[in-house]
Each structure stands twice: as C-alpha cells, then as structure tokens.
Amino acid sequence: MRPITGAEVTLTDGSHVTLLVESATGYANLCRLLTAAHAHTRARPAEPSPPSLGVALVAELNEGLVCLSGCARQGLASRNPNGAAALAQAFGRERFFVELQRPYERGDARRLAALRDLAEAIGVQTVATGGTHAHHARRAALQDVLVAIRCRTSLDGCEPERRGNHESVLLVPAQWEDRFPHDRDAVARTAELAERLEFDLTEDLGYRYPDFSDTGEPAIRQLARVCDRAFEERYGDANGHKRRARSRLEEELKLIDELGLAGFFLLHWEVLELARECALEVRGGSVARNVLPPGRGRGSSVGSIVCYLTGLSHVDPVRAGLSLGRFINKELTSVPDIDLDFPRDIREKLIVAVCERYGREHSALVASFSTYHARGAIRDIGKALGLPFGELERLARLTDGNPYRVGEELAKLPDAEAKRASPRWRAFARLCREIGGLPRHISQHPGGMVISTRPLVELVPVQPAAMEGRQLCQWDKDSCADAGFLKIDLLGLGMLSAVEDCVEQVVVGRGTPVDLSRIPFDDEAVYGEIQRADTVGVFQIESRAQMQSLLQTLPENLDDLTIQVALVRPGPIQGGAVHPFIANRRRLREDPAFVPPADHPLLEEPLRETLGVIVFQDQVLAVATALAGFSIGEAEGLRRAMSRKRSLEAIEAFRGRFVEGAGAKGVSSEAANEVFDKLVGFSGFGFPKSHAAAFGLLAYQSAWLRHHYPAEFLCALLNAQPMGFYPPASLVRDAQRRGVEVRPPHVNLSEARCALEGEAVRVGLSYVRSLGDDEAEAVAGERRQGGLFAGVRELAQRTGLDRPRLEALVASGACDSLGRRRALLWELGFAPRAQTVPGSGGEESQLALPLDPTAATPTLREHTPWERMLADYRTTSLSVGVHPLTLLRPHLPKGTLSSRELEEARAGSSVAVAGMAVARQRPATANGVVFMLLEDEHGQVNLIVPPGVYERFRPLVRSEPLLLARGRFERVDRNRNVLVRELESLGPLARRCADEADVFGSLPPAHHFGHR
C-alpha cells in the first residue's frame, strides 16, 4: 500500500473538494492553502471556527495539485456545479476530475447521473472513490462515535452528520467494479490517477535553518569570535584551568567546523540574545533580576564549552568534568538537541519575539497530539452513547487510566452484571479499548519551535495556536525530526520563575542583593536540611522517592547532588542501580578505603564516580566503548535506540554486536549479556550527566534560598504555581512548621500576587478561585487608586465585579476585616450594582441607584471552625488557619497516631494513622505498588499500599481526601513508612463533625504522579 498525500478541504460555502499532491510545488501549494484555511479559525479564541477556503485561492494556488470535485453529500459538484466549473477551468482537464461515490443512500442513481452530465458539460473526466472513513467495517462504529464527539453530542444528536450505514470503508480492488457497474471507466481512471501521483513526503522537502552563510564571513569564524570574547571574561584568571579550557574550546570548534554546525550554534546564540532583550523588557528596572541570565541550558548541551561561552549553558563543563561525546561527535548523523529553560514570563515574550524576528511564514511552534487515555475515553464515548453522566464520572474517578482495561474496571463495579447485560455498556467497553491511544486534539509542544530559511508554510501547514500571537505547525516533534527540521526548545521552568521572584523579593524586602552564582556552594546548614530530607518545595529533590533516597545517600556537595538528581529516575531504577549505589555509598562512608565493585574490570574507570553502577546516559556510551569496543557513533546509536519511543526491539538489535565486541576483549558472553541487560533496563529514562549537573545546581540554589530566605521562597513558590510535587496547601503548612507566618487574602492588604508583608507572606487575591489574574489586579489597582474599601457595598460598586466573584471574595475570608462572612453575603444582596442591558451583548449597562438598604442586617449565626476551614480550601485551595486533622483528631479512633507520635513507634508494630492525602504515586517501575503521602497537623506520613490492598480499596486511594490507614510501621535506617493493611474513609466522620458540610468537595484532591 502506497500513501497519496492530499487533503479534503472545506470551501467557504460549506462544500468540499479533495486536493491531491502531484509534485513538490503542489505540496508547497497545499501547505499554503491549509495554512490559509486555518488562518481565521481563532478570531474568537474561546470558540474556534472551522477552517475554510475561498474558491478563488484554490484556483490561484493550483499548480502541482489534482482536484477532485468532492464527496457525495457535500461535494462542490453536487452543491455548486458552477463553482466546480470554475475550478475545472483553473486546473484544466488533466488535473480536475468529477468524483463519483456510491454510499448506498437514497438518491444515489440520480446524483451519479447528474455528476456524469456535469463532467461531460464542463469537459472533464470522472473518477470513482469510496468516501472512506474507516479502514474496515469493524471500525465503522468507532468512526460514528468520533463524529458524535466532534459534534459534542450523542449518536442520536448527530444523525445528519454521520454516514447512514457502514459502507464508507476501504474496499479491495475486486469490490470496486461491483459497486460501480455503470462506471467501469471511472474505476480504471482512479487506478491510473493513483499511479500518476508519485510525490513522496519522506523525501527532502528543502528545509534549511538559518546558517549565517550569507554574511560574507564564514560561520565558524563568527562563532569563534563570540566564544573568544566570552572566554576572556570567564577564564581571565583561571591559570591551569584556563589552559585546559582553551584546549577544549579549540577541540570543539574544530569538530563543529567538520560537522558544519557553526550556523546551528549561532542560531541558538542569536535566539538567546533575543531572550536577553525580552528579559530586559519583562524585568524592567529590577536590579536583582537583571543580574541573572535570561535562561539556562539543560540536557547534554551543558557538556559543551561552546554552549557555556555563548550563554546556552550556565555550567562550566571543564571544571565539572563533563564529556562532549553525548552531545556531538564525529559520527553524528543529525543535529544535536539544545534545550533552554526560561522563567515563564520571559518565555511568553520570547516565543512571540522569535516569530516577529524570523517572520510568521518562517517560524512556528511544534504541535503535540494529545491521545485518548481512560478518563477522556470514558467521558467522550459515554456521552456519545447517551450513558448516565453520574455513572461515567464515578468510573472516571476510579479508573487507573488505561483505556484498554475499562472493561475490566466495569466488571468490578457493584452493578457489573446489569452493565454486562446492557448492549450500550458492552459497546462502551469495546469502544474505549478501540479509541485508546488515538489522537484527541492538537495542542502546542511545551516549547519546541521550528525556524526555516524557506517559508515554513510551504513545508508544513501552520495554524493559529490557542494563545494569541502564537502559531503552530501541524506536525509533532517526531514528524519534524523525520523531516529534518531543527527544533529549538524554549521551555518554561517554574522553578526559574520562582528563583527570580525570590531574589527580587529579597532585594525589595531586605535591600540585600543576591547573586546566585556567588553564593557558598558548601553551606553545611543547607546540606544538613538536604540530608534530613527537609526539602519540601526544593527543585528535583522534593518527591517522596527522592526524600527516602536522600536519607541514605546523604549528599555533601554539588557532585553528590548531580548524582542524586539522576539516581531516582526510571532508567537507574529499572537498571538495578539504586540499591547498589546506596549500599556502596554507605560502605564508603564507613571505610574510605573501600573500592566499589564493577561488573567487570573494564568498567571500573567509566563507572568510578557513580560507585560501579550506571546512573547517567553518558555512561551508556562509556560502557559500550570500554566493554564492547563500540565507536562513539555506534554507542550514540544505542543510546538513541534507548531514548526514542523506548523501542525494546531497536535496543535488542545491538545485543549481538555488543556481546561480540565484548568477547573480542576477553569478556564472557554471560558477563556481556548481564551488562547489556542492565543497559536495557536503563532505557526507561535517564539523565545525561550534564543535564543532571544543571538541575543539581538549581536544586542547591533553591535549597539555599529556602534555608536563608524562607518567607521570600514560599512567596515565590506560591506565585509560580502550578509546579512541583506539592499543592499550595502543603507548601504553606511546611513553611508554617518552619516558622514562616502566612496570612490569608485580604481585599485591603493583598496584592494580586502573593507578597511579603513585613516578615510574613500575604496570600494574593489571585488565589481566590473565581477571580482571574486580571480581576485580582483590577481589585488591587482600584484600592491603590481610590483608597481602602470601607465595606462590601463599596467594594461591589467600585470594582464592578459580578455577584459570583464578590461572593467568592467574601467566602474566602478576604473581606473578614469588613464584617462577618454571613452578614457580608447578606449585605451583598442589597448592594446596588450596574446591570447589563438585556440584548446588548454586554456593551450597554444600566447604572445603579445609590440607595441605602431599607432593612437592617439580621443576626446570623457565625461560621463554625469547620465551615471557615472548608470555605478557605474550597475558595483558595489552601488554609492558613486550622488543619483539618486538628479538628478531627479528638474524634478519631483510640490509638490513632499523629506523625509526631509515629516517630516513637516500635518498628514492626501495628499502627493506625490519619491524614489528608497530599500526593499519590503509582510508578510503572513499582509493580503495582502505590505510594501515598498523608499530611496531618504535625507533618507527613509515607504510606506503601501493596497491589492487593490497592485493588480492595481503590476508590479510597484514588479519590478520598481524608484517610485512616492501618498497617505495619517500618523503620529501615532513617526511613519511616507504614505498610498499609487496610484503609478507611474519614469522610463520614468529618461530615458529622462539620454538621454535614461538603467535606469531599471542599478539600483539594491529592496530586497524582506516575501511570494510573
């Protein structure tokens, strides 16, 4: 089977034509047409309109294209014969065909006769097509469901849009003549046309990135000049280190010249210089932020001194001992990757600036295609089949996320027998399995951009993104890579935003400038907190698994943190590296003369720094070259096989060569296969050392800020949400336990964002859920301009907020200084506000009469502590006051331990603990074990939920915010866990204590990590 490149396009009158590509020029024209069709689709961002084209533009860009007159229902020839005649004249007899289809619907014979007459009248020929919408009849039901999903309705509601039968499927050649007995010549002509359309999309499309070859000066000389200028600044007084750096630079520049990559580095440098301009615009006059670089490199590029000198990396690879081979080498077959992290506000500006700098026809974001997982499949297919919404939501909350197992999960429900007897529910389970993994919608890649010297709109269709000012190409990163496109990754990193905000807060509040490049990197107090796993909110080392590891590895310096960041990853875990590393590190602390063993003497040197195990991606290359004699290119090929789509088949293709090469070095096949098995395990996901070094440095810097400036750090973390492992409520509780005062939102004191108030942190108005950032800023701005609000009546009149937002402000406690919450809500009902005039579309309003209320506010009952606490969580996602467990503790079963009391429990004893679920992990590497984090008023408790227990209590694990866990207390070295035996919901008890308030709907859900 050979694919034919083309597209069905909708014209402005709603009719369809099919455009097929005959040549490279035709492909470029098709891309331009599809780009034009989508150009207007985001005129109203909240409600995108369908793409469409004018007939005149199709006629204008017809070269290299073949046009078919459209499908049976909405084809141009059927709906607008004059329009078809106009296109036939533009395309000519050889490239315009009237399309005959026979979907076995009423009126087929009459329509086919009319189309034959039209073809004869306008002097063109006919072709027979199938209107194929499914490759096999068994997929036709799924296609019907997809139509219903597109129409956002049920199968019954989209009846006119669906095909009336299951005949629109792919036919074998013998079936064509039976379907068109009176049009055998059209059938034969279809085959002839297919043979004629030989354009191959996999051939070179003519993409080139800007390589700076048009300046009159060789690109390598331009790059060397940029590097030399920075070299004198960075290595001015480095002495011996300077000589090593100079040698490394000359070696890299020579290799870059040989590979023809000088323009590649200059392009990234130019983008970074553009980022500096954006940073100046975003940061304004901030002295604190302007000393920071606009962004930081990550990934293997951090190992390059050229990247360091051009500003693409912030880590000195010579001082850090980072290798280059993982990034570029003489056997490189494609352009390397350079990932750049930016604070979010700078990145938003930069993406638009890149489009403006290189032109909207020459640059676009890379697309990403979200695929169907269980929850989306359950909701979309269930709606299409007309199943009850409540039952679908219950199943969606309980599912593990695997669409192929929805049928199994249905069988575990209490009413499974009734559902099994229902044809709709049986079809539902089958269709969920079929839709799994299919694309659901297009979205933008987190930061990948493509820049081209040739107009990009001639290489791939481009469409507006959901965010104003952005556009994206219709290919994902893998398709772009297959086409040879250079993808520049401009990524937004929440911790960089938090660090910049924190540094700014320190300068504003204390007058103390902080240069993070000059802080002491051997601060014992900081490492003390890291070794105690007191790392909530710290970049990369805050997760439950990282904390458990930190208590055993006890990092003492940046090199240790570099390893730590890379150690707790699927690759090292699956490769069996974690436990041996921890054991070897413990032995080394006990006996400094201890030499960690390696699987073979040839591996002792490559694995020396990681104590005999594979932790970094670079070590895959080192092991392959040292043990099996791989060249750098072969080793890089093995690493790429490990990283792209995790292809086990592609990795295994290297086994024979690996074992043979190892044998040539005297290594037994058993030992070689054992090492290769570890490499296969490592393919899960791992960091290159350079990437880990960059992240390890940021981890230390964030830990240093958290230790020395805890209030400023918390404030910055709250402003940078969403990010990290913990929800805002947990970040606030952790900071409070460390002595930071946190104050609730306040209409007369809060800014839009969280801010310092003396030495305390004041939660910003934007944390009130019904308020967006714009509304929060409007309230704060009105207060700054017009003075403090004297009451809710004045608040309502001056801000112009609607009733739901005003009620949210009151419910959140932001108006507590103006009165009691219930009384304020009563007063809001009488507050005169301008009203929109019906029928004006919101453009006209009727002014309010400033009349005082005629009735006094009645005496209303005050909120109970439960009601206030739940309202805080419901409206702001956090509570700075009482913890739920403080209120619940007196009512818990006797013997329930707090996190503080658990520390004194005997190892192996049976215990019961209670808390609010903060995080839940079900890693693919844990064989079905679920790890949970409970939080009470004193701290956190680690729960380990075995697979059998998880299956028994799945609804509680997945959705219950308040839990009582019973199990065995485990104390292993410095780690403390509860191995769960059974779980119990505290929801009913909490509701009774809270006078039947909505506890479940008010408390925030746990963060979920890992596969479902």
Coordinates of C-alpha atoms in Angstrom, one line a residue, residues 335-738:
V335 CA 21.7 17.9 14.5
P336 CA 22.0 17.7 18.3
D337 CA 19.4 19.0 20.8
I338 CA 19.8 22.2 22.8
D339 CA 17.1 22.7 25.4
L340 CA 16.8 26.1 27.0
D341 CA 14.8 26.8 30.2
F342 CA 13.4 30.3 30.8
P343 CA 11.3 31.9 33.5
R344 CA 7.7 31.7 32.3
D345 CA 7.2 35.4 31.8
I346 CA 10.3 35.7 29.7
R347 CA 9.4 32.6 27.6
E348 CA 6.0 34.0 26.8
K349 CA 7.6 37.2 25.3
L350 CA 10.3 35.2 23.6
I351 CA 8.1 32.9 21.6
V352 CA 6.3 35.9 20.1
A353 CA 9.6 37.7 19.6
V354 CA 11.1 34.8 17.7
C355 CA 8.1 34.8 15.3
E356 CA 8.5 38.5 14.7
R357 CA 12.3 38.3 14.3
Y358 CA 12.2 35.5 11.7
G359 CA 8.8 36.2 10.2
R360 CA 5.5 34.4 10.7
E361 CA 5.9 32.5 7.4
H362 CA 9.3 31.2 8.6
S363 CA 8.7 30.1 12.2
A364 CA 6.1 28.2 14.3
L365 CA 5.7 26.2 17.4
V366 CA 5.8 22.4 17.1
A367 CA 2.5 20.6 17.7
S368 CA 1.6 18.0 20.2
F369 CA -1.2 15.5 19.8
S370 CA -3.0 14.6 23.0
T371 CA -4.1 10.9 22.8
Y372 CA -7.0 9.2 24.5
H373 CA -6.5 7.8 28.0
A374 CA -9.1 6.2 30.1
R375 CA -10.8 9.3 31.6
G376 CA -11.2 11.1 28.3
A377 CA -12.4 7.9 26.6
I378 CA -14.9 7.2 29.3
R379 CA -16.4 10.8 29.2
D380 CA -16.4 11.2 25.4
I381 CA -17.6 7.8 24.4
G382 CA -20.1 7.7 27.3
K383 CA -21.6 11.0 26.2
A384 CA -21.8 9.8 22.6
L385 CA -23.7 6.6 23.7
G386 CA -26.0 8.6 25.9
L387 CA -24.9 6.9 29.2
P388 CA -25.7 8.5 32.6
F389 CA -23.3 11.3 33.4
G390 CA -23.1 10.4 37.1
E391 CA -22.1 6.8 36.4
L392 CA -19.5 7.9 33.9
E393 CA -17.9 10.4 36.4
R394 CA -17.8 7.7 39.1
L395 CA -16.0 5.3 36.7
A396 CA -13.7 8.1 35.6
R397 CA -12.6 8.8 39.2
L398 CA -11.9 5.2 39.8
T399 CA -10.0 4.3 36.6
D400 CA -6.3 3.6 36.5
G401 CA -6.1 5.5 33.3
N402 CA -5.6 2.6 30.9
P403 CA -8.3 2.7 28.2
Y404 CA -7.7 -1.0 27.3
R405 CA -8.8 -2.0 30.8
V406 CA -12.0 -0.1 31.1
G407 CA -14.0 -3.3 30.5
E408 CA -12.1 -5.0 33.4
E409 CA -12.9 -2.0 35.7
L410 CA -16.5 -2.1 34.7
A411 CA -16.6 -5.7 35.9
K412 CA -15.5 -4.7 39.4
L413 CA -18.4 -2.3 39.9
P414 CA -21.3 -3.3 42.2
D415 CA -23.8 -3.3 39.3
A416 CA -21.4 -5.1 36.9
E417 CA -24.0 -7.8 36.0
A418 CA -26.5 -5.2 34.9
K419 CA -24.0 -3.4 32.8
R420 CA -22.8 -6.6 31.2
A421 CA -26.3 -7.3 30.1
S422 CA -26.7 -3.9 28.5
P423 CA -25.7 -3.6 24.8
R424 CA -24.7 0.0 25.3
W425 CA -22.3 -0.7 28.2
R426 CA -20.8 -3.6 26.3
A427 CA -20.3 -1.3 23.3
F428 CA -18.9 1.3 25.6
A429 CA -16.2 -1.1 26.9
R430 CA -15.3 -2.2 23.4
L431 CA -15.1 1.3 22.0
C432 CA -12.9 2.6 24.9
R433 CA -10.4 -0.1 24.0
E434 CA -10.5 0.8 20.3
I435 CA -10.1 4.6 20.9
G436 CA -7.2 4.1 23.3
G437 CA -4.0 5.9 22.0
L438 CA -5.8 7.7 19.2
P439 CA -5.3 11.5 18.9
R440 CA -7.9 13.5 20.7
H441 CA -6.9 17.1 19.8
I442 CA -4.0 19.2 18.7
S443 CA -2.1 21.4 21.1
Q444 CA 1.3 23.1 21.3
H445 CA 4.5 21.5 22.3
P446 CA 5.8 22.8 25.7
G447 CA 8.4 25.0 23.9
G448 CA 9.6 23.5 20.6
M449 CA 10.0 25.9 17.7
V450 CA 11.0 25.4 14.1
I451 CA 12.7 28.2 12.2
S452 CA 13.3 27.9 8.4
T453 CA 15.0 30.0 5.7
R454 CA 12.5 28.7 3.2
P455 CA 8.9 29.7 4.1
L456 CA 7.8 27.1 6.6
V457 CA 4.2 27.4 5.3
E458 CA 5.5 25.7 2.1
L459 CA 6.8 22.7 4.1
V460 CA 4.1 22.0 6.7
P461 CA 0.6 23.6 7.3
V462 CA 0.6 26.2 10.0
Q463 CA -2.3 27.3 12.1
P464 CA -3.0 29.8 14.9
A465 CA -2.5 28.5 18.5
A466 CA -5.0 28.9 21.3
M467 CA -2.8 31.7 22.8
E468 CA -2.9 35.0 20.9
G469 CA 0.2 35.8 18.9
R470 CA 1.3 32.2 18.6
Q471 CA 1.1 29.7 15.7
L472 CA 2.0 26.1 15.4
C473 CA 2.8 23.7 12.6
Q474 CA 0.6 20.6 12.3
W475 CA 3.4 18.1 12.9
D476 CA 4.7 16.8 16.3
K477 CA 8.3 16.7 17.3
D478 CA 8.9 13.2 15.9
S479 CA 7.5 14.1 12.5
C480 CA 9.5 17.3 12.5
A481 CA 12.6 15.3 13.3
D482 CA 11.8 12.8 10.5
A483 CA 11.5 15.7 8.0
G484 CA 14.9 17.0 9.2
F485 CA 13.6 20.1 10.8
L486 CA 15.7 21.8 13.5
K487 CA 13.6 22.1 16.7
I488 CA 14.7 24.8 19.2
D489 CA 13.3 24.1 22.6
L490 CA 12.3 27.2 24.5
L491 CA 11.0 25.7 27.7
G492 CA 9.3 27.3 30.7
L493 CA 10.6 26.2 34.0
G494 CA 8.6 27.1 37.0
M495 CA 11.5 26.9 39.4
L496 CA 13.4 29.5 37.4
S497 CA 10.4 31.8 37.7
A498 CA 10.3 31.1 41.5
V499 CA 14.0 31.7 41.9
E500 CA 13.9 35.1 40.1
D501 CA 10.8 36.2 42.1
C502 CA 12.5 35.1 45.3
V503 CA 15.7 37.1 44.6
E504 CA 13.5 40.1 43.7
Q505 CA 11.6 39.7 47.0
V506 CA 14.8 39.6 49.0
V507 CA 16.1 42.8 47.4
V508 CA 12.8 44.7 47.8
G509 CA 12.2 43.5 51.4
R510 CA 15.7 43.4 52.8
G511 CA 17.7 45.6 50.5
T512 CA 20.2 42.7 50.1
P513 CA 21.2 41.8 46.5
V514 CA 21.7 38.0 45.9
D515 CA 24.0 36.7 43.2
L516 CA 23.2 33.0 42.9
S517 CA 26.4 32.4 41.0
R518 CA 28.4 33.6 44.0
I519 CA 26.6 32.0 47.0
P520 CA 28.6 29.5 49.0
F521 CA 28.1 26.0 47.5
D522 CA 29.4 24.3 50.6
D523 CA 26.8 25.6 53.1
E524 CA 26.7 22.9 55.9
A525 CA 23.3 24.1 57.1
V526 CA 21.8 23.7 53.6
Y527 CA 23.3 20.3 53.2
G528 CA 22.0 19.4 56.7
E529 CA 18.5 20.1 55.6
I530 CA 19.0 18.1 52.4
Q531 CA 20.4 15.1 54.4
R532 CA 17.4 15.3 56.7
A533 CA 15.1 15.2 53.6
D534 CA 13.7 18.6 54.7
T535 CA 13.3 19.5 51.1
V536 CA 9.6 20.3 50.5
G537 CA 9.5 22.8 47.6
V538 CA 13.1 22.2 46.6
F539 CA 13.7 21.7 42.9
Q540 CA 14.0 18.0 41.8
I541 CA 14.7 16.5 45.3
E542 CA 11.3 17.1 47.0
S543 CA 9.4 13.9 45.9
R544 CA 8.7 11.1 48.3
A545 CA 11.1 8.8 46.5
Q546 CA 13.9 11.4 46.5
M547 CA 13.4 12.1 50.2
Q548 CA 13.7 8.4 51.0
S549 CA 16.9 8.2 49.0
L550 CA 18.4 11.4 50.5
L551 CA 18.2 9.9 54.0
Q552 CA 20.5 7.2 52.8
T553 CA 22.8 8.9 50.3
L554 CA 23.4 12.0 52.4
P555 CA 24.7 14.4 49.7
E556 CA 27.6 16.6 50.8
N557 CA 28.4 18.6 47.7
L558 CA 27.3 19.6 44.2
D559 CA 28.8 16.4 42.7
D560 CA 26.7 14.3 45.1
L561 CA 23.6 16.4 44.1
T562 CA 24.3 15.8 40.5
I563 CA 24.2 12.1 41.0
Q564 CA 21.2 12.4 43.3
V565 CA 19.1 14.2 40.8
A566 CA 19.8 11.5 38.2
L567 CA 19.6 8.5 40.5
V568 CA 15.8 8.5 41.2
R569 CA 14.7 8.0 37.6
P570 CA 13.1 5.1 35.9
G571 CA 16.4 4.2 34.0
P572 CA 18.6 3.7 37.0
I573 CA 15.8 2.1 39.0
Q574 CA 15.0 -0.4 36.2
G575 CA 18.7 -0.9 35.6
G576 CA 19.2 -2.0 39.2
A577 CA 21.5 0.9 40.1
V578 CA 19.8 2.5 43.1
H579 CA 20.2 -0.1 45.8
P580 CA 23.8 -1.0 44.9
F581 CA 24.7 2.7 44.8
I582 CA 23.2 3.3 48.2
A583 CA 24.9 0.3 49.7
N584 CA 28.3 1.2 48.2
R585 CA 28.0 4.8 49.4
R586 CA 27.3 3.6 52.9
R587 CA 30.3 1.3 52.8
L588 CA 32.4 4.1 51.5
R589 CA 31.4 6.3 54.5
E590 CA 32.2 3.6 56.9
D591 CA 35.5 2.7 55.2
P592 CA 37.1 5.4 53.0
A593 CA 39.5 2.7 51.5
F594 CA 36.5 0.7 50.2
V595 CA 36.6 0.2 46.4
P596 CA 33.2 -0.2 44.9
P597 CA 33.0 -3.3 42.7
A598 CA 32.1 -3.2 39.0
D599 CA 30.6 -5.9 36.8
H600 CA 33.9 -6.2 35.0
P601 CA 37.4 -4.7 35.5
L602 CA 37.0 -2.8 32.2
L603 CA 34.1 -0.9 33.7
E604 CA 35.9 0.3 36.9
E605 CA 37.1 3.6 35.4
P606 CA 33.9 4.5 33.4
L607 CA 31.7 3.9 36.5
R608 CA 34.1 5.1 39.2
E609 CA 32.3 8.3 40.1
T610 CA 28.9 6.5 40.4
L611 CA 30.4 3.7 42.5
G612 CA 30.2 0.9 40.0
V613 CA 26.7 1.4 38.6
I614 CA 25.2 3.2 35.6
V615 CA 23.4 6.4 36.6
F616 CA 24.0 8.8 33.7
Q617 CA 23.1 8.4 30.0
D618 CA 26.8 9.3 29.2
Q619 CA 27.8 6.1 30.9
V620 CA 25.8 4.0 28.4
L621 CA 28.3 5.3 25.8
A622 CA 31.2 4.8 28.1
V623 CA 30.2 1.2 28.9
A624 CA 29.6 0.3 25.3
T625 CA 33.0 1.7 24.2
A626 CA 35.0 0.3 27.2
L627 CA 33.5 -3.2 27.3
A628 CA 32.3 -3.9 23.8
G629 CA 34.6 -1.7 21.7
F630 CA 31.8 0.4 20.2
S631 CA 32.8 3.5 18.3
I632 CA 31.3 6.8 19.6
G633 CA 28.8 6.7 16.7
E634 CA 27.7 3.1 17.5
A635 CA 27.4 3.9 21.2
E636 CA 25.3 7.0 20.4
G637 CA 23.1 4.9 18.1
L638 CA 22.5 2.5 21.1
R639 CA 21.6 5.5 23.3
R640 CA 19.2 6.9 20.7
A641 CA 17.5 3.5 20.5
M642 CA 17.0 3.6 24.2
S643 CA 15.5 7.1 24.2
R644 CA 13.2 7.2 21.2
K645 CA 9.9 5.7 21.9
R646 CA 11.6 3.2 24.3
S647 CA 11.9 0.6 21.5
L648 CA 12.9 -2.7 23.0
E649 CA 13.3 -4.2 19.5
A650 CA 15.7 -1.4 18.4
I651 CA 17.8 -1.9 21.6
E652 CA 18.0 -5.6 21.2
A653 CA 19.3 -5.2 17.7
F654 CA 22.6 -4.0 19.3
R655 CA 22.9 -7.1 21.6
G656 CA 24.8 -9.3 19.1
R657 CA 27.3 -6.6 18.3
F658 CA 27.7 -5.8 22.0
V659 CA 28.4 -9.4 23.0
E660 CA 30.7 -10.0 20.0
G661 CA 32.7 -6.8 20.8
A662 CA 33.0 -7.7 24.5
G663 CA 34.1 -11.2 23.5
A664 CA 36.9 -9.7 21.5
K665 CA 38.1 -8.0 24.7
G666 CA 38.1 -11.3 26.7
V667 CA 34.7 -10.8 28.3
S668 CA 32.5 -13.9 28.6
S669 CA 29.1 -13.9 26.9
E670 CA 27.4 -14.4 30.2
A671 CA 29.0 -11.3 31.7
A672 CA 28.4 -9.3 28.5
N673 CA 24.7 -10.3 28.4
E674 CA 24.4 -9.4 32.1
V675 CA 25.7 -5.9 31.4
F676 CA 23.6 -5.5 28.3
D677 CA 20.5 -6.4 30.3
K678 CA 21.3 -3.6 32.7
L679 CA 21.6 -1.2 29.7
V680 CA 18.2 -2.4 28.5
G681 CA 16.7 -1.7 32.0
F682 CA 18.3 1.7 31.9
S683 CA 16.4 2.6 28.8
G684 CA 13.3 3.5 30.9
F685 CA 14.5 7.1 31.2
G686 CA 17.7 8.7 32.5
F687 CA 19.6 12.0 32.6
P688 CA 22.9 12.8 30.9
K689 CA 25.4 14.0 33.5
S690 CA 25.4 17.5 32.0
H691 CA 21.6 17.7 32.4
A692 CA 21.9 16.4 36.0
A693 CA 24.6 18.9 36.8
A694 CA 22.4 21.8 35.6
F695 CA 19.5 20.6 37.6
G696 CA 21.6 19.7 40.6
L697 CA 22.9 23.3 40.7
L698 CA 19.4 24.7 40.6
A699 CA 18.4 22.2 43.3
Y700 CA 21.1 23.5 45.6
Q701 CA 20.3 27.2 44.8
S702 CA 16.6 26.6 45.6
A703 CA 17.5 24.8 48.8
W704 CA 19.9 27.7 49.8
L705 CA 17.1 30.3 49.2
R706 CA 14.6 28.1 51.1
H707 CA 17.0 27.9 54.1
H708 CA 18.2 31.5 54.2
Y709 CA 15.0 33.3 53.0
P710 CA 12.1 31.0 53.8
A711 CA 9.4 33.6 53.6
E712 CA 10.5 35.0 50.3
F713 CA 11.0 31.5 48.9
L714 CA 7.4 30.4 49.9
C715 CA 6.0 33.6 48.4
A716 CA 7.8 32.9 45.1
L717 CA 6.7 29.3 45.1
L718 CA 3.1 30.3 45.6
N719 CA 3.4 32.8 42.7
A720 CA 4.9 30.2 40.4
Q721 CA 2.1 27.6 40.8
P722 CA 1.3 25.1 39.3
M723 CA 4.6 23.3 39.6
G724 CA 6.4 20.7 41.7
F725 CA 5.3 17.8 43.8
Y726 CA 3.2 19.5 46.4
P727 CA -0.1 21.5 46.3
P728 CA 0.0 25.1 47.6
A729 CA -1.7 24.0 50.9
S730 CA 1.2 21.6 51.7
L731 CA 3.8 24.3 50.9
V732 CA 2.1 26.6 53.3
R733 CA 1.9 24.0 56.1
D734 CA 5.6 23.2 55.7
A735 CA 6.6 26.8 55.8
Q736 CA 4.4 27.4 58.9
R737 CA 6.1 24.5 60.6
R738 CA 9.4 26.2 59.9

